[in-house]
Amino acid sequence: MHLLIKNGTLVTAADTFIADVEVEGEHIVRVGQDLQTPDDTRVIDATGKYVFPGGVDPHTHLDTPSQGTTTADDYLTGTIAAACGGTTSIVNFCFQQKGKGLNEVLDHFAARAVDKAAIDYGFHAMISDLTESVFDEISGLPSRGVTSIKLFMAYRGANMVDDRTIVRTLEASVDNGILVMVHAENGDAADLLQQQHLRAGKIAPKYHATSRPPRVEAEATARAAALAEVVNAPVYVVHVSCMEAVEEIQRARGRGVNIMGETCTHYLYFDERDLDRAGFEGAKYVYTPPPRNKHQPAYMWRAISNGSLRVVASDHCPFNFEGQKTLGAEDFTLIPNGAPGIEERLMFTYQGVNDGRLTLNRFVDLVSTTPAKIFGLYPRKGSIAIGSDADLVIWNPTAELTVTKPALHQNVDYTLYEGKQIVGLPETVTLRGQVIVENRQYVGTPGSGRFLARNSYVG
Ligand SMILES: [Zn+2]
């Protein structure tokens, strides 16, 4: 099957130019001017539109048990929403319940995804309990296409690991071509502060922010950097939320530590005042780390623009307001932590292009190319190159949308961005040469997403 995308403005992390893209089967086979193709070619006119490589979201929590409940999107609804937002690859976290082996957990998640996923998907392993048998499983992960492991420095009494576990996992990661990702917050400090808040009767959502302040995140970020430095391992910090943590990343990079930072779309938009919205609405903004003070979003835009942070992920961790967020109506520590964002990620990061905060190329780099490189998917994903998978987004830079819950496809009863007006939308999306989204509606076949066996981290 042939597909020709004509006259689009192609944008990669490096270049912007007008050209045709020819797709044969699942791959890009030619990029050039006035390409001639067989008569039965499907032709899409992209005049006046941008053509981006499909988004790569390395931080999602689909169909995931957490805090006594389960995220609201499964692999069907979550990946359809991703596709409609211009994302064609995700890497989902596979939480290790204590007592279970890594392979057992990965098998469980794989069974949940197969026959449902609308886009391609990979998995991150996660360790909460480093027993000897779990340690022995680490070396086998790359052979099943899993080349990253997440560790939590927060959530004392649940997923938090100690420094010994961090060092041992970092050492094993270097030996096996695996990248360690850390949730960097000092879990002992956050836990203590939470208990003090509750004892003082501070139970409202706004105390989510004051019980885990920026220095709690910055301390763990600095510690992760130091431990990685000790064993000469790379380390990736998920969901960096504030200047204090970015400064620790810059400091470590300055002395040669290979530490990489990701932020999430919501840190570019919201601040602690959103946690204090009327009624219990603030619970919608209870994600971790929390929204920071009102000066931080502008700082975070600069951090992604200047390269201090390299990836914008969604941390899509959707819980319904009704019935899930309300579990914490009397105690903010019981509000399930997380927010939806898999569909909004590209649209809202792109607003930085409209505002002059990001170049087009930097935008593509943040949401597609660099995550593909860091997580072993490049150049199959994250580029518009001959031989790459034909995962393409045709983007209309003049289309407008007032974002509302019904305008999105996520299976969750709210969006953080309700009522915000944006310019620039994904219109048509292809996954390995198949058109799966037209006019921002899913037209693909559920289950056609494939498991992504990822290569080892290099660099
Ligand atoms: Zn997360």
Short mmCIF file of C-alpha atoms and ligand atoms in Angstrom, two decimals:
data_model
loop_
_atom_site.label_atom_id
_atom_site.label_comp_id
_atom_site.label_asym_id
_atom_site.label_seq_id
_atom_site.Cartn_x
_atom_site.Cartn_y
_atom_site.Cartn_z
CA MET A 1 0.00 0.00 0.00
CA HIS A 2 1.24 3.46 -0.93
CA LEU A 3 0.60 6.71 0.84
CA LEU A 4 1.82 10.12 -0.29
CA ILE A 5 1.70 13.17 1.93
CA LYS A 6 2.15 16.10 -0.44
CA ASN A 7 3.50 19.60 0.06
CA GLY A 8 3.64 19.57 3.83
CA THR A 9 6.14 21.55 5.83
CA LEU A 10 8.22 18.77 7.34
CA VAL A 11 9.59 19.49 10.79
CA THR A 12 12.20 17.35 12.51
CA ALA A 13 14.32 18.12 15.55
CA ALA A 14 16.89 19.58 13.17
CA ASP A 15 15.21 20.88 10.01
CA THR A 16 12.12 22.54 8.55
CA PHE A 17 11.42 22.20 4.81
CA ILE A 18 8.60 21.70 2.32
CA ALA A 19 8.56 18.25 0.73
CA ASP A 20 6.49 15.17 -0.08
CA VAL A 21 6.72 12.02 2.04
CA GLU A 22 6.17 8.67 0.37
CA VAL A 23 5.18 5.70 2.49
CA GLU A 24 5.25 2.10 1.31
CA GLY A 25 3.85 -0.46 3.69
CA GLU A 26 4.88 0.56 7.18
CA HIS A 27 7.88 2.72 6.37
CA ILE A 28 8.93 6.03 4.90
CA VAL A 29 10.62 5.23 1.59
CA ARG A 30 11.21 8.64 0.03
CA VAL A 31 11.29 12.29 0.99
CA GLY A 32 11.56 14.78 -1.85
CA GLN A 33 9.99 17.24 -4.27
CA ASP A 34 7.15 16.31 -6.64
CA LEU A 35 7.36 12.59 -5.95
CA GLN A 36 5.63 10.37 -8.53
CA THR A 37 3.86 7.34 -7.11
CA PRO A 38 1.66 4.47 -8.45
CA ASP A 39 -1.94 5.23 -9.46
CA ASP A 40 -3.50 3.52 -6.45
CA THR A 41 -1.57 5.71 -4.00
CA ARG A 42 -3.61 7.41 -1.32
CA VAL A 43 -2.69 11.10 -1.47
CA ILE A 44 -3.07 13.53 1.41
CA ASP A 45 -2.56 17.18 0.62
CA ALA A 46 -0.67 18.82 3.49
CA THR A 47 -0.26 22.25 1.90
CA GLY A 48 -0.06 24.85 4.65
CA LYS A 49 0.25 22.17 7.33
CA TYR A 50 3.16 20.88 9.34
CA VAL A 51 4.21 17.25 9.24
CA PHE A 52 5.77 16.06 12.50
CA PRO A 53 7.09 12.65 13.51
CA GLY A 54 4.52 10.96 15.76
CA GLY A 55 4.72 11.93 19.41
CA VAL A 56 6.60 9.63 21.80
CA ASP A 57 5.30 9.76 25.36
CA PRO A 58 7.68 7.96 27.72
CA HIS A 59 5.61 8.41 30.87
CA THR A 60 2.10 6.93 31.07
CA HIS A 61 0.12 4.95 33.62
CA LEU A 62 -2.62 3.11 31.72
CA ASP A 63 -4.64 0.42 33.49
CA THR A 64 -2.54 0.76 36.62
CA PRO A 65 -3.52 0.03 40.21
CA SER A 66 -2.55 2.84 42.58
CA GLN A 67 -3.63 4.00 46.05
CA GLY A 68 -6.40 1.42 46.27
CA THR A 69 -7.95 2.25 42.91
CA THR A 70 -7.06 1.88 39.22
CA THR A 71 -6.36 4.53 36.58
CA ALA A 72 -9.43 5.33 34.49
CA ASP A 73 -7.94 4.74 31.03
CA ASP A 74 -7.15 1.24 29.87
CA TYR A 75 -5.01 0.47 26.81
CA LEU A 76 -7.96 1.01 24.49
CA THR A 77 -9.22 4.40 25.63
CA GLY A 78 -5.80 5.70 26.65
CA THR A 79 -4.11 4.93 23.36
CA ILE A 80 -7.03 6.24 21.27
CA ALA A 81 -6.78 9.50 23.21
CA ALA A 82 -3.02 9.53 22.67
CA ALA A 83 -3.49 9.02 18.92
CA CYS A 84 -6.05 11.82 18.70
CA GLY A 85 -3.50 14.07 20.37
CA GLY A 86 -0.72 13.15 17.92
CA THR A 87 1.13 10.54 19.97
CA THR A 88 1.92 7.24 18.26
CA SER A 89 4.23 5.58 20.83
CA ILE A 90 4.06 5.35 24.59
CA VAL A 91 6.13 3.66 27.25
CA ASN A 92 3.96 2.62 30.19
CA PHE A 93 5.08 1.91 33.74
CA CYS A 94 4.63 -1.61 35.09
CA PHE A 95 4.34 -1.26 38.86
CA GLN A 96 5.89 -4.09 40.82
CA GLN A 97 3.62 -5.22 43.59
CA LYS A 98 5.73 -6.46 46.48
CA GLY A 99 6.36 -10.20 46.29
CA LYS A 100 5.99 -10.34 42.51
CA GLY A 101 8.80 -10.82 40.03
CA LEU A 102 9.59 -8.33 37.27
CA ASN A 103 8.75 -10.76 34.48
CA GLU A 104 5.50 -11.74 36.14
CA VAL A 105 4.49 -8.07 36.31
CA LEU A 106 5.54 -7.39 32.71
CA ASP A 107 3.54 -10.42 31.53
CA HIS A 108 0.51 -9.09 33.40
CA PHE A 109 0.74 -5.67 31.74
CA ALA A 110 1.40 -7.21 28.31
CA ALA A 111 -1.82 -9.21 28.57
CA ARG A 112 -3.74 -6.04 29.40
CA ALA A 113 -2.40 -4.20 26.34
CA VAL A 114 -2.54 -6.79 23.58
CA ASP A 115 -5.66 -6.65 21.36
CA LYS A 116 -6.47 -3.20 22.78
CA ALA A 117 -3.66 -0.77 22.01
CA ALA A 118 -4.31 1.67 19.18
CA ILE A 119 -0.69 2.84 19.02
CA ASP A 120 2.69 1.22 19.66
CA TYR A 121 3.69 0.69 23.27
CA GLY A 122 6.66 -0.34 25.34
CA PHE A 123 7.12 -0.98 29.04
CA HIS A 124 9.32 0.32 31.83
CA ALA A 125 10.03 -2.15 34.62
CA MET A 126 9.73 -0.86 38.13
CA ILE A 127 11.31 -2.09 41.34
CA SER A 128 9.85 -1.50 44.77
CA ASP A 129 11.38 -4.51 46.51
CA LEU A 130 14.87 -5.56 45.38
CA THR A 131 15.01 -9.17 46.55
CA GLU A 132 17.79 -11.42 45.25
CA SER A 133 15.42 -13.08 42.79
CA VAL A 134 14.29 -9.69 41.48
CA PHE A 135 17.93 -8.60 41.18
CA ASP A 136 18.63 -11.70 39.12
CA GLU A 137 15.86 -10.79 36.70
CA ILE A 138 17.40 -7.42 35.77
CA SER A 139 19.94 -8.81 33.32
CA GLY A 140 17.21 -10.53 31.31
CA LEU A 141 15.08 -7.44 30.76
CA PRO A 142 16.79 -6.15 27.59
CA SER A 143 16.20 -9.49 25.84
CA ARG A 144 12.49 -8.90 26.22
CA GLY A 145 12.76 -5.33 24.97
CA VAL A 146 12.58 -3.61 28.35
CA THR A 147 15.58 -1.30 28.80
CA SER A 148 14.54 1.00 31.64
CA ILE A 149 13.71 0.59 35.33
CA LYS A 150 11.89 3.06 37.52
CA LEU A 151 12.63 3.62 41.19
CA PHE A 152 10.64 5.69 43.65
CA MET A 153 12.47 7.82 46.21
CA ALA A 154 9.02 8.90 47.51
CA TYR A 155 5.93 7.12 48.87
CA ARG A 156 7.31 5.82 52.14
CA GLY A 157 5.69 2.55 53.16
CA ALA A 158 4.59 1.85 49.57
CA ASN A 159 6.93 2.04 46.57
CA MET A 160 9.83 3.95 48.12
CA VAL A 161 13.25 2.33 47.94
CA ASP A 162 16.32 3.03 50.03
CA ASP A 163 19.64 4.38 48.77
CA ARG A 164 21.22 0.91 48.85
CA THR A 165 18.58 -0.29 46.37
CA ILE A 166 19.21 2.74 44.18
CA VAL A 167 22.96 2.11 44.06
CA ARG A 168 22.61 -1.63 43.39
CA THR A 169 20.07 -1.00 40.62
CA LEU A 170 22.23 1.71 39.06
CA GLU A 171 25.21 -0.67 39.06
CA ALA A 172 23.20 -3.47 37.48
CA SER A 173 21.80 -1.04 34.92
CA VAL A 174 25.25 -0.05 33.69
CA ASP A 175 26.21 -3.71 33.29
CA ASN A 176 23.09 -4.46 31.24
CA GLY A 177 22.43 -1.38 29.09
CA ILE A 178 19.43 -0.32 31.15
CA LEU A 179 18.48 3.25 32.05
CA VAL A 180 17.33 3.93 35.63
CA MET A 181 14.54 6.47 36.04
CA VAL A 182 13.86 8.04 39.40
CA HIS A 183 10.88 9.72 40.99
CA ALA A 184 12.93 12.21 42.97
CA GLU A 185 11.32 13.38 46.19
CA ASN A 186 12.55 12.74 49.71
CA GLY A 187 9.90 10.28 50.85
CA ASP A 188 10.77 10.46 54.55
CA ALA A 189 10.43 14.23 54.61
CA ALA A 190 7.20 14.24 52.60
CA ASP A 191 5.68 11.55 54.81
CA LEU A 192 6.60 13.41 58.00
CA LEU A 193 5.23 16.71 56.68
CA GLN A 194 2.00 15.02 55.60
CA GLN A 195 1.45 13.59 59.06
CA GLN A 196 2.13 16.98 60.65
CA HIS A 197 -0.38 18.62 58.33
CA LEU A 198 -3.08 16.09 59.14
CA ARG A 199 -2.48 16.39 62.89
CA ALA A 200 -2.94 20.15 62.54
CA GLY A 201 -6.27 19.62 60.78
CA LYS A 202 -4.89 20.63 57.40
CA ILE A 203 -6.83 18.23 55.20
CA ALA A 204 -7.65 20.25 52.04
CA PRO A 205 -6.07 19.62 48.60
CA LYS A 206 -3.90 22.76 48.85
CA TYR A 207 -1.81 21.06 51.53
CA HIS A 208 -0.59 18.62 48.91
CA ALA A 209 1.80 21.40 47.85
CA THR A 210 2.98 22.56 51.27
CA SER A 211 3.62 18.99 52.45
CA ARG A 212 6.09 18.28 49.64
CA PRO A 213 7.84 21.61 48.89
CA PRO A 214 10.43 22.18 46.15
CA ARG A 215 13.44 21.46 48.37
CA VAL A 216 12.08 17.96 49.07
CA GLU A 217 12.25 17.34 45.32
CA ALA A 218 15.59 19.10 44.89
CA GLU A 219 17.24 17.10 47.69
CA ALA A 220 16.29 13.78 46.10
CA THR A 221 17.32 15.02 42.66
CA ALA A 222 20.78 15.93 44.00
CA ARG A 223 21.03 12.58 45.81
CA ALA A 224 20.06 10.62 42.69
CA ALA A 225 22.70 12.53 40.76
CA ALA A 226 25.35 11.81 43.39
CA LEU A 227 24.54 8.10 43.58
CA ALA A 228 24.62 7.82 39.77
CA GLU A 229 27.96 9.63 39.80
CA VAL A 230 29.38 7.17 42.35
CA VAL A 231 28.81 4.21 40.02
CA ASN A 232 29.18 6.19 36.76
CA ALA A 233 25.66 5.45 35.59
CA PRO A 234 23.26 7.57 33.58
CA VAL A 235 20.06 8.52 35.36
CA TYR A 236 16.75 9.99 34.15
CA VAL A 237 14.62 12.13 36.46
CA VAL A 238 10.89 11.94 35.73
CA HIS A 239 8.44 14.82 36.16
CA VAL A 240 10.78 17.62 37.26
CA SER A 241 8.49 20.37 38.54
CA CYS A 242 10.56 23.32 39.75
CA MET A 243 13.58 25.57 39.51
CA GLU A 244 15.17 24.08 42.64
CA ALA A 245 15.33 20.62 41.05
CA VAL A 246 16.44 21.94 37.65
CA GLU A 247 19.33 23.71 39.38
CA GLU A 248 20.48 20.38 40.88
CA ILE A 249 20.37 18.79 37.42
CA GLN A 250 22.42 21.65 35.97
CA ARG A 251 24.92 21.43 38.83
CA ALA A 252 25.37 17.68 38.33
CA ARG A 253 25.66 18.02 34.55
CA GLY A 254 28.28 20.68 35.11
CA ARG A 255 30.52 18.15 36.82
CA GLY A 256 29.94 15.54 34.13
CA VAL A 257 27.10 13.44 35.49
CA ASN A 258 24.85 12.03 32.77
CA ILE A 259 21.58 13.09 34.37
CA MET A 260 18.57 13.81 32.16
CA GLY A 261 15.43 15.63 33.21
CA GLU A 262 11.85 15.36 32.01
CA THR A 263 8.99 17.66 32.82
CA CYS A 264 5.28 17.28 32.13
CA THR A 265 2.84 19.52 30.32
CA HIS A 266 0.95 20.48 33.49
CA TYR A 267 4.03 22.06 35.09
CA LEU A 268 4.02 24.55 32.21
CA TYR A 269 0.47 25.70 33.01
CA PHE A 270 -0.64 25.32 36.60
CA ASP A 271 0.45 26.51 40.02
CA GLU A 272 -0.48 25.97 43.64
CA ARG A 273 -3.48 28.29 43.36
CA ASP A 274 -5.15 25.60 41.24
CA LEU A 275 -5.03 23.27 44.26
CA ASP A 276 -7.12 25.84 46.12
CA ARG A 277 -9.95 26.04 43.58
CA ALA A 278 -13.45 26.34 45.00
CA GLY A 279 -15.14 23.33 46.51
CA PHE A 280 -13.08 20.21 46.06
CA GLU A 281 -12.03 21.14 42.49
CA GLY A 282 -8.42 21.47 43.64
CA ALA A 283 -8.27 17.68 43.92
CA LYS A 284 -8.10 17.55 40.12
CA TYR A 285 -4.65 19.18 40.41
CA VAL A 286 -3.31 16.71 42.96
CA TYR A 287 -0.46 15.16 41.03
CA THR A 288 3.07 14.60 42.27
CA PRO A 289 5.25 16.59 42.49
CA PRO A 290 2.58 19.19 43.12
CA PRO A 291 1.93 22.41 41.20
CA ARG A 292 4.41 25.01 42.48
CA ASN A 293 4.29 28.77 43.04
CA LYS A 294 3.06 31.08 40.30
CA HIS A 295 6.54 31.92 39.04
CA GLN A 296 7.53 28.33 38.32
CA PRO A 297 5.63 27.69 35.03
CA ALA A 298 7.52 30.51 33.27
CA TYR A 299 10.76 29.08 34.63
CA MET A 300 9.84 25.60 33.36
CA TRP A 301 9.17 26.96 29.86
CA ARG A 302 12.69 28.39 29.90
CA ALA A 303 14.12 25.10 31.15
CA ILE A 304 12.65 23.16 28.22
CA SER A 305 13.59 25.88 25.77
CA ASN A 306 17.24 26.11 26.82
CA GLY A 307 17.85 22.37 27.11
CA SER A 308 18.10 22.13 30.89
CA LEU A 309 15.22 19.67 30.61
CA ARG A 310 15.06 17.44 27.56
CA VAL A 311 11.64 15.80 27.44
CA VAL A 312 8.01 16.83 27.89
CA ALA A 313 6.00 13.77 28.92
CA SER A 314 2.38 13.54 30.03
CA ASP A 315 2.59 11.50 33.26
CA HIS A 316 -0.93 10.50 32.20
CA CYS A 317 -2.32 9.04 35.40
CA PRO A 318 -6.09 9.62 35.15
CA PHE A 319 -8.49 9.28 38.04
CA ASN A 320 -12.10 10.38 37.81
CA PHE A 321 -13.11 13.31 39.96
CA GLU A 322 -16.30 11.54 40.99
CA GLY A 323 -15.59 8.39 42.92
CA GLN A 324 -11.80 8.46 42.74
CA LYS A 325 -10.47 11.92 43.60
CA THR A 326 -13.30 12.17 46.14
CA LEU A 327 -11.72 9.32 48.13
CA GLY A 328 -9.65 12.10 49.70
CA ALA A 329 -12.48 14.48 50.54
CA GLU A 330 -11.58 14.37 54.23
CA ASP A 331 -7.82 13.81 53.87
CA PHE A 332 -5.69 15.15 51.01
CA THR A 333 -3.22 12.28 51.40
CA LEU A 334 -5.94 9.87 50.23
CA ILE A 335 -6.60 11.73 46.95
CA PRO A 336 -5.21 9.46 44.21
CA ASN A 337 -2.15 11.27 42.85
CA GLY A 338 -2.21 11.95 39.14
CA ALA A 339 -3.93 13.73 36.29
CA PRO A 340 -4.86 13.05 32.67
CA GLY A 341 -2.77 14.57 29.86
CA ILE A 342 -1.93 11.97 27.21
CA GLU A 343 -4.11 13.74 24.63
CA GLU A 344 -3.32 17.34 25.60
CA ARG A 345 0.48 16.99 25.66
CA LEU A 346 1.37 17.99 22.09
CA MET A 347 -1.37 20.61 21.79
CA PHE A 348 -0.36 22.42 24.94
CA THR A 349 3.39 22.15 24.48
CA TYR A 350 2.88 23.52 20.96
CA GLN A 351 1.37 26.69 22.38
CA GLY A 352 4.96 27.54 23.30
CA VAL A 353 5.68 27.79 19.57
CA ASN A 354 2.81 30.27 19.16
CA ASP A 355 4.12 32.27 22.09
CA GLY A 356 7.68 32.37 20.81
CA ARG A 357 8.99 30.32 23.72
CA LEU A 358 9.94 27.29 21.59
CA THR A 359 11.13 26.83 18.03
CA LEU A 360 9.23 24.29 15.94
CA ASN A 361 12.29 22.06 15.95
CA ARG A 362 12.66 22.27 19.70
CA PHE A 363 8.99 21.33 20.08
CA VAL A 364 9.49 18.19 17.96
CA ASP A 365 12.64 17.36 19.86
CA LEU A 366 10.91 17.59 23.26
CA VAL A 367 7.80 15.55 22.45
CA SER A 368 9.19 13.02 19.98
CA THR A 369 12.84 12.85 18.98
CA THR A 370 14.67 13.02 22.29
CA PRO A 371 12.30 10.62 24.12
CA ALA A 372 12.73 8.21 21.18
CA LYS A 373 16.52 8.48 21.49
CA ILE A 374 16.70 8.15 25.26
CA PHE A 375 14.37 5.15 25.35
CA GLY A 376 15.90 3.13 22.53
CA LEU A 377 13.35 3.77 19.78
CA TYR A 378 15.31 6.05 17.45
CA PRO A 379 15.41 6.24 14.42
CA ARG A 380 12.51 3.79 14.08
CA LYS A 381 10.44 6.40 15.94
CA GLY A 382 10.99 10.12 16.47
CA SER A 383 12.13 11.07 12.97
CA ILE A 384 10.98 11.61 9.40
CA ALA A 385 13.70 9.62 7.71
CA ILE A 386 13.92 6.97 5.03
CA GLY A 387 13.39 3.61 6.71
CA SER A 388 11.68 5.02 9.78
CA ASP A 389 8.23 3.84 10.76
CA ALA A 390 5.65 5.99 9.00
CA ASP A 391 4.26 7.49 12.19
CA LEU A 392 3.32 10.99 11.10
CA VAL A 393 1.21 13.83 12.38
CA ILE A 394 -0.29 16.36 10.00
CA TRP A 395 -0.71 19.45 12.09
CA ASN A 396 -2.94 22.39 11.24
CA PRO A 397 -1.24 25.46 12.72
CA THR A 398 -4.34 27.65 12.33
CA ALA A 399 -7.04 25.31 13.69
CA GLU A 400 -8.55 26.47 16.96
CA LEU A 401 -10.15 24.62 19.83
CA THR A 402 -11.65 25.51 23.16
CA VAL A 403 -10.59 22.52 25.21
CA THR A 404 -13.39 20.84 27.12
CA LYS A 405 -13.84 17.38 28.48
CA PRO A 406 -16.21 16.32 25.65
CA ALA A 407 -13.74 17.58 23.03
CA LEU A 408 -11.24 14.96 24.18
CA HIS A 409 -11.20 11.16 24.04
CA GLN A 410 -9.83 10.19 27.44
CA ASN A 411 -12.04 8.01 29.63
CA VAL A 412 -11.91 10.36 32.58
CA ASP A 413 -14.45 12.91 33.75
CA TYR A 414 -12.32 16.06 33.56
CA THR A 415 -9.44 17.81 31.86
CA LEU A 416 -7.00 20.08 33.69
CA TYR A 417 -7.29 22.48 30.74
CA GLU A 418 -11.08 22.98 30.74
CA GLY A 419 -11.99 26.17 28.87
CA LYS A 420 -8.49 26.98 27.63
CA GLN A 421 -8.31 28.15 24.02
CA ILE A 422 -5.56 26.85 21.80
CA VAL A 423 -4.37 27.33 18.24
CA GLY A 424 -2.72 24.48 16.38
CA LEU A 425 -4.10 20.95 16.33
CA PRO A 426 -3.22 17.50 15.04
CA GLU A 427 -5.58 16.64 12.18
CA THR A 428 -4.38 13.42 10.59
CA VAL A 429 -2.20 10.79 12.24
CA THR A 430 -0.61 7.70 10.74
CA LEU A 431 0.75 4.69 12.55
CA ARG A 432 3.18 2.65 10.47
CA GLY A 433 1.53 3.91 7.29
CA GLN A 434 -2.09 3.41 8.35
CA VAL A 435 -4.25 6.49 8.82
CA ILE A 436 -5.58 6.11 12.36
CA VAL A 437 -6.86 9.64 13.00
CA GLU A 438 -8.75 11.93 10.63
CA ASN A 439 -10.06 15.33 11.71
CA ARG A 440 -8.99 14.50 15.25
CA GLN A 441 -11.23 11.41 15.35
CA TYR A 442 -9.94 7.87 15.68
CA VAL A 443 -10.52 5.81 12.53
CA GLY A 444 -8.07 2.97 13.17
CA THR A 445 -8.42 -0.59 14.37
CA PRO A 446 -8.00 -1.17 18.11
CA GLY A 447 -5.35 -3.77 18.75
CA SER A 448 -3.21 -2.66 15.80
CA GLY A 449 -0.69 -1.08 18.17
CA ARG A 450 2.36 -3.28 18.64
CA PHE A 451 4.69 -3.96 21.53
CA LEU A 452 7.92 -2.02 21.12
CA ALA A 453 11.01 -4.05 21.96
CA ARG A 454 13.36 -1.21 22.79
CA ASN A 455 17.11 -1.01 22.27
CA SER A 456 19.52 -0.29 25.08
CA TYR A 457 20.19 3.23 26.16
CA VAL A 458 23.30 4.65 24.53
CA GLY A 459 24.91 8.03 25.00
ZN ZN B 1 4.14 8.94 36.78
#
